């Protein structure tokens, strides 16, 4: 037995991580050129910070790629976890540079918060005057969401096929949301290409549909990137309301936000004509049922409180807000806080649930909630019939008990992190309700605000320390807790 190779496998392949990080940074540099060119086309001074940032990012990436000479291309689970967490932080550190030198300059803390919020598709913003920002900044905010929606590493797996042999599966599992990660092709690189192809096609279609309505081409691009990634950044301070509450815009966005909350593997199968995969999927059916149940409750609450103002206020508006919330997009069309505390409590429930695993949405995911309820139902049955042997079944298949235990552990830690985040914010002087809502909103990657961060306000009002706490919660929420928290355990670093 080769004990030397066994020992090596337990070490972190740092040189290989640095090489892959270099490739990823060069990818980011290419995307930074688009806002630079956009600013130049609009004769804005912001082109220079973007161009310089692109050059710095490319140079750093090239240095890491060509100076790192790994002795082995092998990457294990720990390498995948570490690389994934590092990538999102490093991308944010380079991505924030233009915000420090643009016309409407942000502080370092604000810039990091804005960038992390973009890449994690949270959509919480510290910018008060969005209309005052240049076109390059608007495009970069939109592109950060779009890249983060499907996944930074997933994009690299699609464009650099050689990573299929260098720990691609580990990186895929560490970044893609959900409980289990089913490949739709034998090779990870081909799976990544197929998922990104669906993502690109939906984005292009949404741009064209928005452009056909009241939006100009630039706003269509920004809002398409924000909707399909379920990010929620807007190029206008008024958000969607800037288009005079256009029913057309709302309806188009409802459809694509809904699709952003569906498992992209299912969308891929449906695109190949396999619609039965959607019909047989318990999670997708639960997703649809929750949306229409919420619509009935929202409409009843609006009517009860006398907030109804025409058919749109009890149909399109609540449906838009429901889909925006459950998919963690965070677009708002009106001050939903005026719809009453019952609606706000339902909003909390949807923020917690999220949409389907394998989508671009945040939250705990409906898959896990379904596992939890089915397991709870079994436990209640055992109270009456203690000798019964029952299994959790989803989509007609028996779920491994170890997976059920992992889901329960995830949900417990998720709740504890919300409590810990809320308590940390109150210690920093944030009012109680606002503290817990902000922590909940950021870990669920929804970005909605309430109270001091609510409608018409931004997260700029929070102290800098609170922004760093929330930035950490955004990262944990996007990478679904275990990928980040495992790095804090002694066992991870033990040989």
Tab-separated table of C-alpha atoms in Angstrom:
chain	number	residue	atom	x	y	z
A	1	UNK	CA	0.000	0.000	0.000
A	2	UNK	CA	1.301	3.471	-0.920
A	3	UNK	CA	1.130	5.255	2.459
A	4	UNK	CA	2.708	8.374	0.984
A	5	UNK	CA	-0.169	8.867	-1.469
A	6	UNK	CA	-2.745	8.239	1.280
A	7	UNK	CA	-1.102	10.917	3.447
A	8	UNK	CA	-0.974	13.356	0.509
A	9	UNK	CA	-4.669	12.983	-0.146
A	10	UNK	CA	-5.417	14.326	3.326
A	11	UNK	CA	-3.468	17.542	2.666
A	12	UNK	CA	-5.017	20.603	1.057
A	13	UNK	CA	-3.662	21.023	-2.467
A	14	UNK	CA	-2.929	24.735	-2.015
A	15	UNK	CA	-1.029	25.176	-5.261
A	16	UNK	CA	-3.876	23.711	-7.282
A	17	UNK	CA	-6.312	25.960	-5.427
A	18	UNK	CA	-4.194	28.998	-6.292
A	19	UNK	CA	-4.055	27.989	-9.962
A	20	UNK	CA	-7.834	27.607	-10.173
A	21	UNK	CA	-8.275	30.882	-8.283
A	22	UNK	CA	-6.091	32.502	-10.931
A	23	UNK	CA	-8.305	31.186	-13.722
A	24	UNK	CA	-11.383	32.449	-11.906
A	25	UNK	CA	-9.901	35.922	-11.428
A	26	UNK	CA	-9.111	36.144	-15.137
A	27	UNK	CA	-12.744	35.278	-15.818
A	28	UNK	CA	-13.804	38.104	-13.480
A	29	UNK	CA	-11.422	40.482	-15.289
A	30	UNK	CA	-13.159	39.749	-18.598
A	31	UNK	CA	-16.549	40.570	-17.100
A	32	UNK	CA	-15.173	43.821	-15.626
A	33	UNK	CA	-14.426	45.017	-19.165
A	34	UNK	CA	-18.139	45.190	-20.023
A	35	UNK	CA	-18.992	47.946	-17.503
A	36	UNK	CA	-15.765	49.722	-18.504
A	37	UNK	CA	-16.909	49.785	-22.137
A	38	UNK	CA	-20.427	50.783	-21.064
A	39	UNK	CA	-19.108	53.782	-19.095
A	40	UNK	CA	-16.939	54.771	-22.057
A	41	UNK	CA	-19.938	54.605	-24.433
A	42	UNK	CA	-21.886	56.941	-22.151
A	43	UNK	CA	-18.803	59.203	-21.778
A	44	UNK	CA	-18.677	58.616	-18.017
A	45	UNK	CA	-15.488	58.820	-15.950
A	46	UNK	CA	-16.196	55.473	-14.302
A	47	UNK	CA	-14.576	53.665	-17.246
A	48	UNK	CA	-11.114	54.253	-15.755
A	49	UNK	CA	-11.737	52.543	-12.355
A	50	UNK	CA	-13.271	49.575	-14.163
A	51	UNK	CA	-10.416	49.344	-16.676
A	52	UNK	CA	-7.781	49.562	-13.935
A	53	UNK	CA	-9.616	46.982	-11.822
A	54	UNK	CA	-9.862	44.643	-14.811
A	55	UNK	CA	-6.122	45.008	-15.411
A	56	UNK	CA	-5.248	44.417	-11.747
A	57	UNK	CA	-7.564	41.412	-11.533
A	58	UNK	CA	-6.206	39.892	-14.751
A	59	UNK	CA	-2.587	40.430	-13.651
A	60	UNK	CA	-3.230	38.819	-10.258
A	61	UNK	CA	-5.040	35.923	-11.921
A	62	UNK	CA	-2.239	35.364	-14.431
A	63	UNK	CA	0.357	35.459	-11.658
A	64	UNK	CA	-1.505	32.856	-9.608
A	65	UNK	CA	-2.149	30.652	-12.635
A	66	UNK	CA	1.319	30.557	-14.143
A	67	UNK	CA	3.410	30.762	-10.981
A	68	UNK	CA	1.506	28.025	-9.148
A	69	UNK	CA	2.921	24.659	-10.167
A	70	UNK	CA	0.901	21.925	-8.448
A	71	UNK	CA	2.551	18.538	-8.110
A	72	UNK	CA	-0.846	16.862	-8.437
A	73	UNK	CA	-4.148	17.938	-10.047
A	74	UNK	CA	-6.091	15.911	-7.457
A	75	UNK	CA	-8.635	17.796	-5.352
A	76	UNK	CA	-10.661	16.321	-2.524
A	77	UNK	CA	-13.754	17.419	-0.643
A	78	UNK	CA	-11.840	19.780	1.608
A	79	UNK	CA	-10.224	21.461	-1.391
A	80	UNK	CA	-13.674	21.998	-2.901
A	81	UNK	CA	-15.072	23.554	0.277
A	82	UNK	CA	-12.079	25.844	0.789
A	83	UNK	CA	-11.904	26.957	-2.834
A	84	UNK	CA	-15.626	27.714	-3.021
A	85	UNK	CA	-15.610	29.904	0.083
A	86	UNK	CA	-12.390	31.635	-1.014
A	87	UNK	CA	-13.688	32.405	-4.491
A	88	UNK	CA	-16.762	34.273	-3.273
A	89	UNK	CA	-14.712	36.374	-0.844
A	90	UNK	CA	-11.864	37.091	-3.305
A	91	UNK	CA	-14.300	37.943	-6.112
A	92	UNK	CA	-15.995	40.418	-3.774
A	93	UNK	CA	-12.660	41.987	-2.750
A	94	UNK	CA	-11.705	42.651	-6.373
A	95	UNK	CA	-15.271	43.464	-7.436
A	96	UNK	CA	-15.630	46.231	-4.840
A	97	UNK	CA	-12.720	48.317	-6.203
A	98	UNK	CA	-14.794	50.254	-8.793
A	99	UNK	CA	-17.217	51.331	-6.050
A	100	UNK	CA	-14.316	52.987	-4.193
A	101	UNK	CA	-13.401	55.255	-7.109
A	102	UNK	CA	-16.628	55.832	-9.053
A	103	UNK	CA	-18.379	59.228	-9.125
A	104	UNK	CA	-20.629	58.229	-6.202
A	105	UNK	CA	-17.892	56.751	-4.009
A	106	UNK	CA	-18.620	54.199	-1.297
A	107	UNK	CA	-16.588	53.427	1.812
A	108	UNK	CA	-14.740	50.092	1.938
A	109	UNK	CA	-17.369	48.555	4.243
A	110	UNK	CA	-20.221	49.771	2.036
A	111	UNK	CA	-18.475	48.606	-1.134
A	112	UNK	CA	-17.849	45.112	0.285
A	113	UNK	CA	-21.475	44.867	1.465
A	114	UNK	CA	-22.780	45.963	-1.952
A	115	UNK	CA	-20.504	43.536	-3.796
A	116	UNK	CA	-21.171	40.557	-1.530
A	117	UNK	CA	-24.892	41.321	-1.768
A	118	UNK	CA	-24.583	41.284	-5.554
A	119	UNK	CA	-22.603	38.058	-5.926
A	120	UNK	CA	-24.797	36.221	-3.406
A	121	UNK	CA	-27.926	37.544	-5.219
A	122	UNK	CA	-29.205	39.037	-1.961
A	123	UNK	CA	-30.037	42.430	-3.472
A	124	UNK	CA	-29.704	44.408	-0.224
A	125	UNK	CA	-28.163	47.769	-1.058
A	126	UNK	CA	-26.376	50.601	0.753
A	127	UNK	CA	-26.832	53.017	-2.162
A	128	UNK	CA	-29.451	55.655	-1.385
A	129	UNK	CA	-29.470	57.418	-4.749
A	130	UNK	CA	-29.404	54.601	-7.279
A	131	UNK	CA	-30.412	57.020	-10.055
A	132	UNK	CA	-27.202	58.992	-9.410
A	133	UNK	CA	-24.937	56.041	-10.276
A	134	UNK	CA	-23.339	55.693	-13.697
A	135	UNK	CA	-24.307	53.142	-16.339
A	136	UNK	CA	-21.137	51.129	-15.750
A	137	UNK	CA	-21.915	50.738	-12.052
A	138	UNK	CA	-25.498	49.708	-12.849
A	139	UNK	CA	-24.284	47.082	-15.293
A	140	UNK	CA	-21.666	45.759	-12.848
A	141	UNK	CA	-24.261	45.450	-10.078
A	142	UNK	CA	-26.486	43.502	-12.485
A	143	UNK	CA	-23.628	41.305	-13.744
A	144	UNK	CA	-22.521	40.404	-10.217
A	145	UNK	CA	-26.000	39.031	-9.539
A	146	UNK	CA	-26.107	37.209	-12.842
A	147	UNK	CA	-22.730	35.536	-12.270
A	148	UNK	CA	-23.581	34.628	-8.687
A	149	UNK	CA	-27.030	33.308	-9.578
A	150	UNK	CA	-25.970	30.200	-11.469
A	151	UNK	CA	-22.596	30.129	-9.742
A	152	UNK	CA	-19.111	31.506	-10.313
A	153	UNK	CA	-17.427	28.119	-10.134
A	154	UNK	CA	-20.129	26.481	-12.234
A	155	UNK	CA	-19.397	29.030	-14.979
A	156	UNK	CA	-15.684	28.191	-14.815
A	157	UNK	CA	-16.430	24.456	-14.964
A	158	UNK	CA	-18.354	25.172	-18.165
A	159	UNK	CA	-15.584	27.194	-19.862
A	160	UNK	CA	-12.550	25.244	-18.517
A	161	UNK	CA	-13.399	21.557	-19.169
A	162	UNK	CA	-10.050	20.345	-17.759
A	163	UNK	CA	-11.426	21.009	-14.263
A	164	UNK	CA	-13.663	17.979	-14.849
A	165	UNK	CA	-10.563	15.945	-13.904
A	166	UNK	CA	-9.350	18.307	-11.141
A	167	UNK	CA	-11.957	18.094	-8.421
A	168	UNK	CA	-14.828	19.361	-10.547
A	169	UNK	CA	-17.372	17.236	-8.702
A	170	UNK	CA	-16.195	18.545	-5.327
A	171	UNK	CA	-16.509	22.167	-6.480
A	172	UNK	CA	-19.887	21.451	-8.072
A	173	UNK	CA	-21.240	19.951	-4.838
A	174	UNK	CA	-19.843	22.764	-2.687
A	175	UNK	CA	-21.446	25.564	-4.733
A	176	UNK	CA	-24.714	24.298	-6.219
A	177	UNK	CA	-27.674	24.759	-3.903
A	178	UNK	CA	-29.674	21.845	-2.595
A	179	UNK	CA	-29.580	18.595	-0.665
A	180	UNK	CA	-28.474	16.299	-3.454
A	181	UNK	CA	-26.792	17.279	-6.702
A	182	UNK	CA	-27.916	15.222	-9.678
A	183	UNK	CA	-25.794	15.472	-12.791
A	184	UNK	CA	-27.783	15.838	-16.006
A	185	UNK	CA	-24.763	14.652	-18.026
A	186	UNK	CA	-22.046	12.089	-17.227
A	187	UNK	CA	-19.360	14.774	-17.138
A	188	UNK	CA	-19.463	17.705	-14.710
A	189	UNK	CA	-18.263	20.155	-17.377
A	190	UNK	CA	-21.116	19.105	-19.686
A	191	UNK	CA	-23.635	19.452	-16.833
A	192	UNK	CA	-22.300	22.961	-16.173
A	193	UNK	CA	-22.554	23.846	-19.880
A	194	UNK	CA	-26.149	22.590	-20.096
A	195	UNK	CA	-27.226	24.527	-16.994
A	196	UNK	CA	-25.534	27.712	-18.205
A	197	UNK	CA	-27.055	27.284	-21.675
A	198	UNK	CA	-30.553	27.214	-20.156
A	199	UNK	CA	-29.604	30.216	-18.003
A	200	UNK	CA	-28.325	32.165	-21.029
A	201	UNK	CA	-31.388	31.391	-23.151
A	202	UNK	CA	-33.805	32.453	-20.401
A	203	UNK	CA	-31.812	35.649	-19.822
A	204	UNK	CA	-31.826	36.523	-23.529
A	205	UNK	CA	-35.559	35.844	-23.818
A	206	UNK	CA	-36.307	38.007	-20.777
A	207	UNK	CA	-34.209	40.880	-22.144
A	208	UNK	CA	-36.126	40.800	-25.414
A	209	UNK	CA	-39.520	40.670	-23.691
A	210	UNK	CA	-38.731	43.577	-21.350
A	211	UNK	CA	-37.301	45.579	-24.247
A	212	UNK	CA	-40.546	44.987	-26.156
A	213	UNK	CA	-42.369	46.762	-23.318
A	214	UNK	CA	-41.780	50.187	-21.764
A	215	UNK	CA	-38.121	49.571	-20.778
A	216	UNK	CA	-35.169	50.692	-22.891
A	217	UNK	CA	-32.489	48.146	-23.786
A	218	UNK	CA	-30.109	49.032	-20.941
A	219	UNK	CA	-32.785	48.788	-18.232
A	220	UNK	CA	-34.015	45.551	-19.805
A	221	UNK	CA	-30.543	44.019	-19.467
A	222	UNK	CA	-30.141	45.162	-15.849
A	223	UNK	CA	-33.562	43.913	-14.748
A	224	UNK	CA	-33.274	40.664	-16.711
A	225	UNK	CA	-29.994	39.907	-14.947
A	226	UNK	CA	-31.596	40.755	-11.602
A	227	UNK	CA	-34.770	38.713	-12.172
A	228	UNK	CA	-33.446	35.441	-13.612
A	229	UNK	CA	-30.676	35.367	-10.974
A	230	UNK	CA	-33.298	36.220	-8.310
A	231	UNK	CA	-30.976	39.025	-7.196
A	232	UNK	CA	-33.233	42.059	-7.204
A	233	UNK	CA	-30.922	45.012	-7.909
A	234	UNK	CA	-32.660	47.697	-9.976
A	235	UNK	CA	-31.215	50.481	-12.108
A	236	UNK	CA	-33.772	52.919	-10.625
A	237	UNK	CA	-34.362	54.119	-7.076
A	238	UNK	CA	-38.090	53.471	-7.525
A	239	UNK	CA	-37.460	49.918	-8.726
A	240	UNK	CA	-40.199	48.416	-10.877
A	241	UNK	CA	-42.505	51.334	-9.993
A	242	UNK	CA	-40.375	53.533	-12.266
A	243	UNK	CA	-42.418	52.134	-15.157
A	244	UNK	CA	-45.692	53.441	-13.743
A	245	UNK	CA	-46.653	50.055	-12.328
A	246	UNK	CA	-46.746	48.534	-15.801
A	247	UNK	CA	-48.832	45.343	-15.732
A	248	UNK	CA	-46.824	44.036	-18.688
A	249	UNK	CA	-43.489	44.421	-16.875
A	250	UNK	CA	-44.867	42.791	-13.723
A	251	UNK	CA	-46.347	39.818	-15.587
A	252	UNK	CA	-43.148	39.159	-17.546
A	253	UNK	CA	-41.028	39.387	-14.398
A	254	UNK	CA	-43.413	37.126	-12.464
A	255	UNK	CA	-42.934	34.359	-15.038
A	256	UNK	CA	-39.138	34.594	-15.085
A	257	UNK	CA	-38.715	35.036	-11.336
A	258	UNK	CA	-40.848	31.905	-10.987
A	259	UNK	CA	-38.551	30.054	-13.408
A	260	UNK	CA	-35.534	31.320	-11.476
A	261	UNK	CA	-36.957	29.496	-8.441
A	262	UNK	CA	-37.314	26.163	-10.275
A	263	UNK	CA	-34.590	23.517	-10.269
A	264	UNK	CA	-32.672	24.209	-13.497
A	265	UNK	CA	-32.158	20.485	-13.955
A	266	UNK	CA	-35.953	20.140	-14.287
A	267	UNK	CA	-36.082	23.075	-16.704
A	268	UNK	CA	-33.384	21.370	-18.798
A	269	UNK	CA	-35.392	18.136	-18.887
A	270	UNK	CA	-38.561	20.056	-19.810
A	271	UNK	CA	-36.655	21.796	-22.630
A	272	UNK	CA	-35.900	18.324	-23.997
A	273	UNK	CA	-39.612	17.475	-23.984
A	274	UNK	CA	-39.635	15.599	-20.681
A	275	UNK	CA	-42.512	17.517	-19.055
A	276	UNK	CA	-43.430	14.495	-16.959
A	277	UNK	CA	-40.359	15.267	-14.821
A	278	UNK	CA	-42.133	18.443	-13.689
A	279	UNK	CA	-45.472	16.723	-13.125
A	280	UNK	CA	-43.916	13.945	-11.017
A	281	UNK	CA	-41.705	16.218	-8.935
A	282	UNK	CA	-43.126	16.683	-5.416
A	283	UNK	CA	-41.009	19.779	-4.745
A	284	UNK	CA	-42.167	21.587	-7.893
A	285	UNK	CA	-45.808	20.787	-7.129
A	286	UNK	CA	-45.380	22.049	-3.554
A	287	UNK	CA	-43.748	25.220	-4.922
A	288	UNK	CA	-46.789	25.948	-7.103
A	289	UNK	CA	-49.258	25.119	-4.309
A	290	UNK	CA	-47.497	27.458	-1.866
A	291	UNK	CA	-47.592	30.364	-4.341
A	292	UNK	CA	-51.322	30.065	-5.041
A	293	UNK	CA	-52.152	29.481	-1.373
A	294	UNK	CA	-50.224	32.615	-0.461
A	295	UNK	CA	-52.020	34.552	-3.200
A	296	UNK	CA	-55.393	33.662	-1.673
A	297	UNK	CA	-54.212	34.711	1.812
A	298	UNK	CA	-52.627	37.945	0.559
A	299	UNK	CA	-55.758	38.914	-1.384
A	300	UNK	CA	-57.989	38.173	1.610
A	301	UNK	CA	-55.788	40.302	3.885
A	302	UNK	CA	-55.698	43.211	1.422
A	303	UNK	CA	-59.481	43.146	1.052
A	304	UNK	CA	-60.006	42.827	4.826
A	305	UNK	CA	-57.829	45.893	5.492
A	306	UNK	CA	-59.505	47.934	2.765
A	307	UNK	CA	-56.272	48.280	0.788
A	308	UNK	CA	-57.817	47.090	-2.477
A	309	UNK	CA	-57.588	49.636	-5.275
A	310	UNK	CA	-58.758	47.884	-8.412
A	311	UNK	CA	-58.303	44.320	-9.676
A	312	UNK	CA	-54.536	44.678	-9.983
A	313	UNK	CA	-54.077	45.327	-6.248
A	314	UNK	CA	-55.541	41.912	-5.326
A	315	UNK	CA	-54.122	39.865	-8.213
A	316	UNK	CA	-50.983	41.071	-10.010
A	317	UNK	CA	-49.435	43.081	-7.153
A	318	UNK	CA	-49.677	40.389	-4.450
A	319	UNK	CA	-48.643	37.660	-6.921
A	320	UNK	CA	-45.610	39.730	-7.911
A	321	UNK	CA	-44.655	40.248	-4.262
A	322	UNK	CA	-45.188	36.564	-3.431
A	323	UNK	CA	-43.049	35.267	-6.309
A	324	UNK	CA	-40.418	37.949	-5.646
A	325	UNK	CA	-40.233	36.953	-1.965
A	326	UNK	CA	-40.323	33.158	-2.232
A	327	UNK	CA	-37.635	33.218	-4.945
A	328	UNK	CA	-35.574	35.660	-2.809
A	329	UNK	CA	-35.515	38.199	-5.666
A	330	UNK	CA	-36.593	41.114	-3.499
A	331	UNK	CA	-38.243	43.299	-6.152
A	332	UNK	CA	-41.111	45.334	-4.695
A	333	UNK	CA	-43.881	47.185	-6.491
A	334	UNK	CA	-45.454	48.940	-3.530
A	335	UNK	CA	-45.062	49.324	0.207
A	336	UNK	CA	-46.100	45.837	1.190
A	337	UNK	CA	-45.796	46.784	4.878
A	338	UNK	CA	-49.125	48.644	4.446
A	339	UNK	CA	-50.803	45.312	3.691
A	340	UNK	CA	-50.745	44.511	7.388
A	341	UNK	CA	-48.859	42.383	9.928
A	342	UNK	CA	-50.475	39.170	8.679
A	343	UNK	CA	-48.942	39.692	5.224
A	344	UNK	CA	-45.604	40.490	6.834
A	345	UNK	CA	-45.759	37.219	8.810
A	346	UNK	CA	-46.487	35.319	5.578
A	347	UNK	CA	-43.495	37.088	4.043
A	348	UNK	CA	-41.344	35.704	6.865
A	349	UNK	CA	-42.590	32.190	6.092
A	350	UNK	CA	-41.763	32.518	2.384
A	351	UNK	CA	-38.347	34.005	3.117
A	352	UNK	CA	-37.626	30.958	5.252
A	353	UNK	CA	-38.986	28.407	2.757
A	354	UNK	CA	-37.325	29.777	-0.369
A	355	UNK	CA	-37.873	27.965	-3.669
A	356	UNK	CA	-36.567	24.724	-5.144
A	357	UNK	CA	-33.069	23.335	-4.641
A	358	UNK	CA	-30.922	23.632	-7.754
A	359	UNK	CA	-32.402	27.061	-8.530
A	360	UNK	CA	-30.882	30.538	-8.190
A	361	UNK	CA	-33.046	31.363	-5.152
A	362	UNK	CA	-32.080	31.564	-1.484
A	363	UNK	CA	-33.829	30.395	1.678
A	364	UNK	CA	-33.833	26.962	3.299
A	365	UNK	CA	-35.366	25.455	0.118
A	366	UNK	CA	-38.737	23.739	-0.203
A	367	UNK	CA	-36.985	20.371	-0.584
A	368	UNK	CA	-35.755	20.500	3.005
A	369	UNK	CA	-39.110	21.716	4.324
A	370	UNK	CA	-40.803	18.804	2.546
A	371	UNK	CA	-38.358	16.321	4.083
A	372	UNK	CA	-38.951	17.871	7.513
A	373	UNK	CA	-42.751	17.668	7.312
A	374	UNK	CA	-42.753	14.109	5.973
A	375	UNK	CA	-40.385	13.022	8.741
A	376	UNK	CA	-42.505	14.830	11.360
A	377	UNK	CA	-45.611	13.066	10.033
A	378	UNK	CA	-43.843	9.719	10.420
A	379	UNK	CA	-42.825	10.537	13.987
A	380	UNK	CA	-46.412	11.463	14.902
A	381	UNK	CA	-47.608	8.159	13.439
A	382	UNK	CA	-45.010	6.319	15.554
A	383	UNK	CA	-46.452	7.949	18.675
A	384	UNK	CA	-49.565	5.820	18.108
A	385	UNK	CA	-47.845	2.823	16.496
A	386	UNK	CA	-44.331	2.794	17.998
A	387	UNK	CA	-43.203	-0.386	16.239
A	388	UNK	CA	-43.969	0.912	12.760
A	389	UNK	CA	-41.122	1.096	10.253
A	390	UNK	CA	-41.665	4.150	8.081
A	391	UNK	CA	-39.493	5.900	5.506
A	392	UNK	CA	-39.512	9.420	4.118
A	393	UNK	CA	-40.496	9.295	0.449
A	394	UNK	CA	-40.026	12.176	-1.995
A	395	UNK	CA	-40.665	11.886	-5.745
A	396	UNK	CA	-41.570	8.242	-5.224
A	397	UNK	CA	-38.136	7.358	-3.823
A	398	UNK	CA	-37.132	6.447	-0.278
A	399	UNK	CA	-34.834	9.045	1.263
A	400	UNK	CA	-31.737	7.865	3.103
A	401	UNK	CA	-32.216	8.448	6.883
A	402	UNK	CA	-28.749	10.046	7.016
A	403	UNK	CA	-29.921	12.645	4.529
A	404	UNK	CA	-33.001	13.364	6.659
A	405	UNK	CA	-30.743	13.868	9.691
A	406	UNK	CA	-28.570	16.257	7.676
A	407	UNK	CA	-31.660	18.258	6.665
A	408	UNK	CA	-32.796	18.548	10.292
A	409	UNK	CA	-29.281	19.636	11.339
A	410	UNK	CA	-29.239	22.220	8.526
A	411	UNK	CA	-32.564	23.739	9.570
A	412	UNK	CA	-31.535	23.884	13.242
A	413	UNK	CA	-28.249	25.633	12.428
A	414	UNK	CA	-30.095	27.935	10.011
A	415	UNK	CA	-32.423	29.094	12.779
A	416	UNK	CA	-29.557	29.471	15.265
A	417	UNK	CA	-27.649	31.648	12.797
A	418	UNK	CA	-30.673	33.927	12.362
A	419	UNK	CA	-30.909	34.290	16.140
A	420	UNK	CA	-27.142	34.832	16.514
A	421	UNK	CA	-27.134	37.377	13.667
A	422	UNK	CA	-30.098	39.259	15.120
A	423	UNK	CA	-28.510	39.347	18.582
A	424	UNK	CA	-25.207	40.590	17.142
A	425	UNK	CA	-27.011	43.426	15.354
A	426	UNK	CA	-28.904	44.457	18.494
A	427	UNK	CA	-25.551	44.582	20.327
A	428	UNK	CA	-24.409	47.032	17.623
A	429	UNK	CA	-27.372	49.327	18.282
A	430	UNK	CA	-29.831	48.149	15.620
A	431	UNK	CA	-33.491	48.135	16.826
A	432	UNK	CA	-34.761	44.670	17.794
A	433	UNK	CA	-37.261	44.017	14.974
A	434	UNK	CA	-35.010	45.558	12.331
A	435	UNK	CA	-32.032	43.523	13.575
A	436	UNK	CA	-33.749	40.147	13.313
A	437	UNK	CA	-35.507	40.979	10.042
A	438	UNK	CA	-32.226	42.148	8.464
A	439	UNK	CA	-30.379	39.029	9.645
A	440	UNK	CA	-33.192	36.820	8.335
A	441	UNK	CA	-33.350	38.722	5.043
A	442	UNK	CA	-29.601	38.453	4.427
A	443	UNK	CA	-29.114	34.787	5.327
A	444	UNK	CA	-32.103	33.931	3.111
A	445	UNK	CA	-30.541	36.076	0.336
A	446	UNK	CA	-33.807	37.961	-0.083
A	447	UNK	CA	-32.595	41.507	0.606
A	448	UNK	CA	-35.947	42.876	1.680
A	449	UNK	CA	-35.906	45.541	4.370
A	450	UNK	CA	-38.346	46.463	7.115
A	451	UNK	CA	-38.490	49.401	9.479
A	452	UNK	CA	-35.343	51.531	9.160
A	453	UNK	CA	-34.134	49.507	6.143
A	454	UNK	CA	-37.611	49.196	4.622
A	455	UNK	CA	-39.375	50.674	1.623
A	456	UNK	CA	-37.617	53.806	0.352
A	457	UNK	CA	-34.581	53.283	2.618
A	458	UNK	CA	-31.349	51.286	2.357
A	459	UNK	CA	-28.913	49.350	4.521
A	460	UNK	CA	-26.637	52.408	4.495
A	461	UNK	CA	-28.224	53.485	7.790
A	462	UNK	CA	-26.672	50.500	9.634
A	463	UNK	CA	-23.265	50.809	11.359
A	464	UNK	CA	-20.243	49.402	9.489
A	465	UNK	CA	-19.839	46.491	11.906
A	466	UNK	CA	-23.444	45.460	11.228
A	467	UNK	CA	-22.748	45.453	7.484
A	468	UNK	CA	-19.846	43.027	7.976
A	469	UNK	CA	-22.061	40.742	10.080
A	470	UNK	CA	-24.727	40.791	7.368
A	471	UNK	CA	-22.137	40.221	4.631
A	472	UNK	CA	-21.037	37.057	6.446
A	473	UNK	CA	-24.660	35.920	6.728
A	474	UNK	CA	-25.160	36.501	2.985
A	475	UNK	CA	-22.156	34.301	2.188
A	476	UNK	CA	-23.330	31.551	4.551
A	477	UNK	CA	-26.826	31.699	3.069
A	478	UNK	CA	-25.646	31.502	-0.560
A	479	UNK	CA	-23.267	28.601	0.099
A	480	UNK	CA	-25.862	26.900	2.321
A	481	UNK	CA	-24.127	26.950	5.700
A	482	UNK	CA	-22.050	23.758	5.687
A	483	UNK	CA	-19.623	24.912	2.971
A	484	UNK	CA	-18.595	27.886	5.122
A	485	UNK	CA	-19.033	26.590	8.667
A	486	UNK	CA	-17.040	23.412	7.972
A	487	UNK	CA	-13.990	25.654	7.515
A	488	UNK	CA	-14.330	26.756	11.153
A	489	UNK	CA	-14.107	23.219	12.560
A	490	UNK	CA	-10.758	21.814	13.817
A	491	UNK	CA	-11.490	18.530	12.019
A	492	UNK	CA	-11.332	20.268	8.636
A	493	UNK	CA	-7.703	21.321	9.167
A	494	UNK	CA	-6.609	18.083	10.867
A	495	UNK	CA	-4.524	15.722	8.755
